[in-house]
Amino acid sequence: MKKHILICLLAFLLGLPPKLFSQTYQLIGNPVNTTGWNLVSDAIVSTDFIRLTTDQTSRFGAITLADPITLSYCDKWKVEFDFRIDGNGTTQFGRGDGFTFWYLANPPTGFVSGGGLGIPANASGLMVGFDIFNNTTEGQMSKVHLLYGTNNTAGNNIEFNNTPGSTFHSPDLNATQPFVGDTYKHVEVNGETDLTNPTNWIIKIKIDGVLVVDQSFAPSGAAAGMSQGYFGFSAATGGASARHSIKNAKVFVDKVPILSNTVTPFVCTNPATGNGVVDLTSYNSQFVNNPGNYIFTYYILGSPTPIANPSSFQYSGNTTIKVIVKDPTSTLCDNGDGIIQLNPTPFAADNASLTACNNNNAGTATFDLTSATVTSIPGVLKEFYPTLFDMNAGTNQITNPTAYASPAATIYVKVTTPQGCVSSSKITLNIHPVVVVNDAEIRSCFIESNPSMASFNLTGAVVTTQNGTTKKYYPSLTDAINETNEINNASTYIAPTGVIYIKVSNSNGCYAIAKVNITVIPPTFSPILEDKIICIENKTTLDAGPGFKSYEWSTGATTQVINNVGVGTYWVKLKTGDCIATQTVKVYASENPVVTSIDVSGRTVTVYVNGGTPPYQYSMDNINWQDSNVFTNITRGEAKVYVKDSYNCTPIEIAITVPNLINVITPNDDGVNDFVDYSALSGKRNLEISVFDRYGYKIFQADQSNGYKWNGTIHGSKKVPTGNYWYSVTWNENNQKNTPIKFSGWIMVKNRD
């Protein structure tokens, strides 16, 4: 028997999920679940254990799997169970006989004599007996017998079978591990392929953890040729008696898991030859993930000879291929459950249809012709043609079938299977309904801090009325087509006047692109509201003009016009439509004119002015006003000059002094008109007094040292000749403006010398 025990156990698990690496077939529960097992003769379920025999003489009981199990390809297996042998026995022989765990080609179906521990005569397979009756001495014992062969000795008693290399008999364990007692004993039986002799099994048996058997066994007799059998337990009593019980029986089996047991690919035969060729290895991935990690062997069902060239296997009719999967990196059992069922059938490609998008109403759609479901057969060759004539003639083959641009049409495909079978079909190209869009415009109010920009809510653009669409927003048409630089803040898009694009897609993935003009609504200001200049003490009126939806002034007023406005800065919010423009207006105080200088010549006063807004008006009494800046016949002494500009504001007022000086002196020391006296002006700022001869040569300067007086001398020493001399007196009036005054005239000097 070659690796048969483990495959037997594998067969138990055919209906379990293939992803589990470790499987069990067991007798557990309370009451024990015996589904899939047959109870024979005296055996019954008794709560959580199986009672094989009662404590009576000439009793027999067995439990066996209901269906035979095919054995092959296993590397290791393990069985665990608990047993108990108890009872009163008989007066003459005591307790007997014992029980056996086995895998048999023909299990017991009825009573057998006790000497064989319930094993039929000439039974073949693996038998592990737990014997408590010594048939030689007719006394009690505790021995383990193992037979890997045929039970063909006298009395069908494996105790006496000593086939070399196929049997084992333990010493009597009664002193250390007695089998008879009230408590259960735990047994582990492990088997694995002997790598030095792959036809053998290394079998290890432990009882309550103590190793009893550990050696290699060769199959003998009919066991060497077994291909299927039954797994089970049996017990028998003869002239002695005992109750034999088992529980917690578990069979552990590891084998290569596969995803599917049967693969039925489509195959056909070439009409020209009546044969087909298939690559059996192409189906490996349907049995396991990562097939490169495994070794596959293929057989025609019923043939012991592996297929020599599985990648190019020739067949002509229905053929069943058995697949053996081996994991070379572990001791898992090979999995021989795989089947590739080859049932050649005529090949016919199916008509199909494709529907694609006429994006942006371009007039054509782009089709992936290779995606048309014209066949489910893998590995076929497809050739596409625009017309039936082209397909039949083999002309104008479509060279870009994955991106074929076309309007609605019918094209043709020639399909060739890996076996060389050929069929043709047509593919109908349909166009999805177009996404209908219209261009739009969005106008938005300017941003006050940057009037060339506005915040646009692009989501409010009504570019389609179709339901179930999605929209994306882009700054350019190229971006919209390529879906680059998407505008993510579409509800608050800051931009100047320009264009954006909206890509509208439907549930089919079709799209159209709408152009949206975005316009910044510029601010609308009042054309008549301008800055004003008023006298600082006056008030004025500000008028924003008509035509605005509303007004809001910085004063709180909401009228077009505000009155009684003084010097200052004001704003008004002017609403046009939904936009509000803030316009600032200033009321300035008028600039007062400035008296730059005053010339006094004799009794004539000339006033010089700049600043303010001409024309100016002049007065010396703030009552009578004149356009001329010259006043004549002015009384000497203190006086005032008034000036105002065209705004007619409160006039500026300048105090001046018109000196009272004589024009003739006779410096002869007679006490009369001996000098010109300027001391009355000594309190003026920056007072400067100069006397010049007729050639313009400065001959005298009056200051504090000479009391601001001139006695007709040159620099205070030499008398000047009789004649006319010119003088110039300048100072700054003691007023806020520090007004410069110039007083000039002539003096006659009469000297006797």
PDB file of C-alpha atoms in Angstrom, residues 219 221 292 300 350 375 429 437 500 545 580-581 603 612 700 733 743:
ATOM      1  CA  PRO A 219       3.200  -2.995   2.706  1.00  0.00           C
ATOM      2  CA  GLY A 221       0.264  -9.034   0.679  1.00  0.00           C
ATOM      3  CA  GLY A 292       4.980  28.411 -10.056  1.00  0.00           C
ATOM      4  CA  ILE A 300      -5.337  10.729 -18.960  1.00  0.00           C
ATOM      5  CA  ASP A 350     -21.284  35.653 -30.367  1.00  0.00           C
ATOM      6  CA  THR A 375     -16.568  34.752 -26.576  1.00  0.00           C
ATOM      7  CA  LEU A 429     -21.349  50.201 -32.132  1.00  0.00           C
ATOM      8  CA  VAL A 437     -25.033  71.793 -22.457  1.00  0.00           C
ATOM      9  CA  ILE A 500     -13.935  79.253 -17.599  1.00  0.00           C
ATOM     10  CA  GLY A 545     -26.905 112.383  -7.918  1.00  0.00           C
ATOM     11  CA  ILE A 580     -22.302  98.539  -3.960  1.00  0.00           C
ATOM     12  CA  ALA A 581     -19.545 101.038  -4.701  1.00  0.00           C
ATOM     13  CA  ARG A 603       1.590 157.808   1.854  1.00  0.00           C
ATOM     14  CA  GLY A 612      -5.865 131.458  -2.059  1.00  0.00           C
ATOM     15  CA  PHE A 700      24.659 154.807   5.824  1.00  0.00           C
ATOM     16  CA  GLU A 733       5.278 143.172  11.161  1.00  0.00           C
ATOM     17  CA  PHE A 743       9.086 151.651   3.220  1.00  0.00           C
TER      18      PHE A 743
END
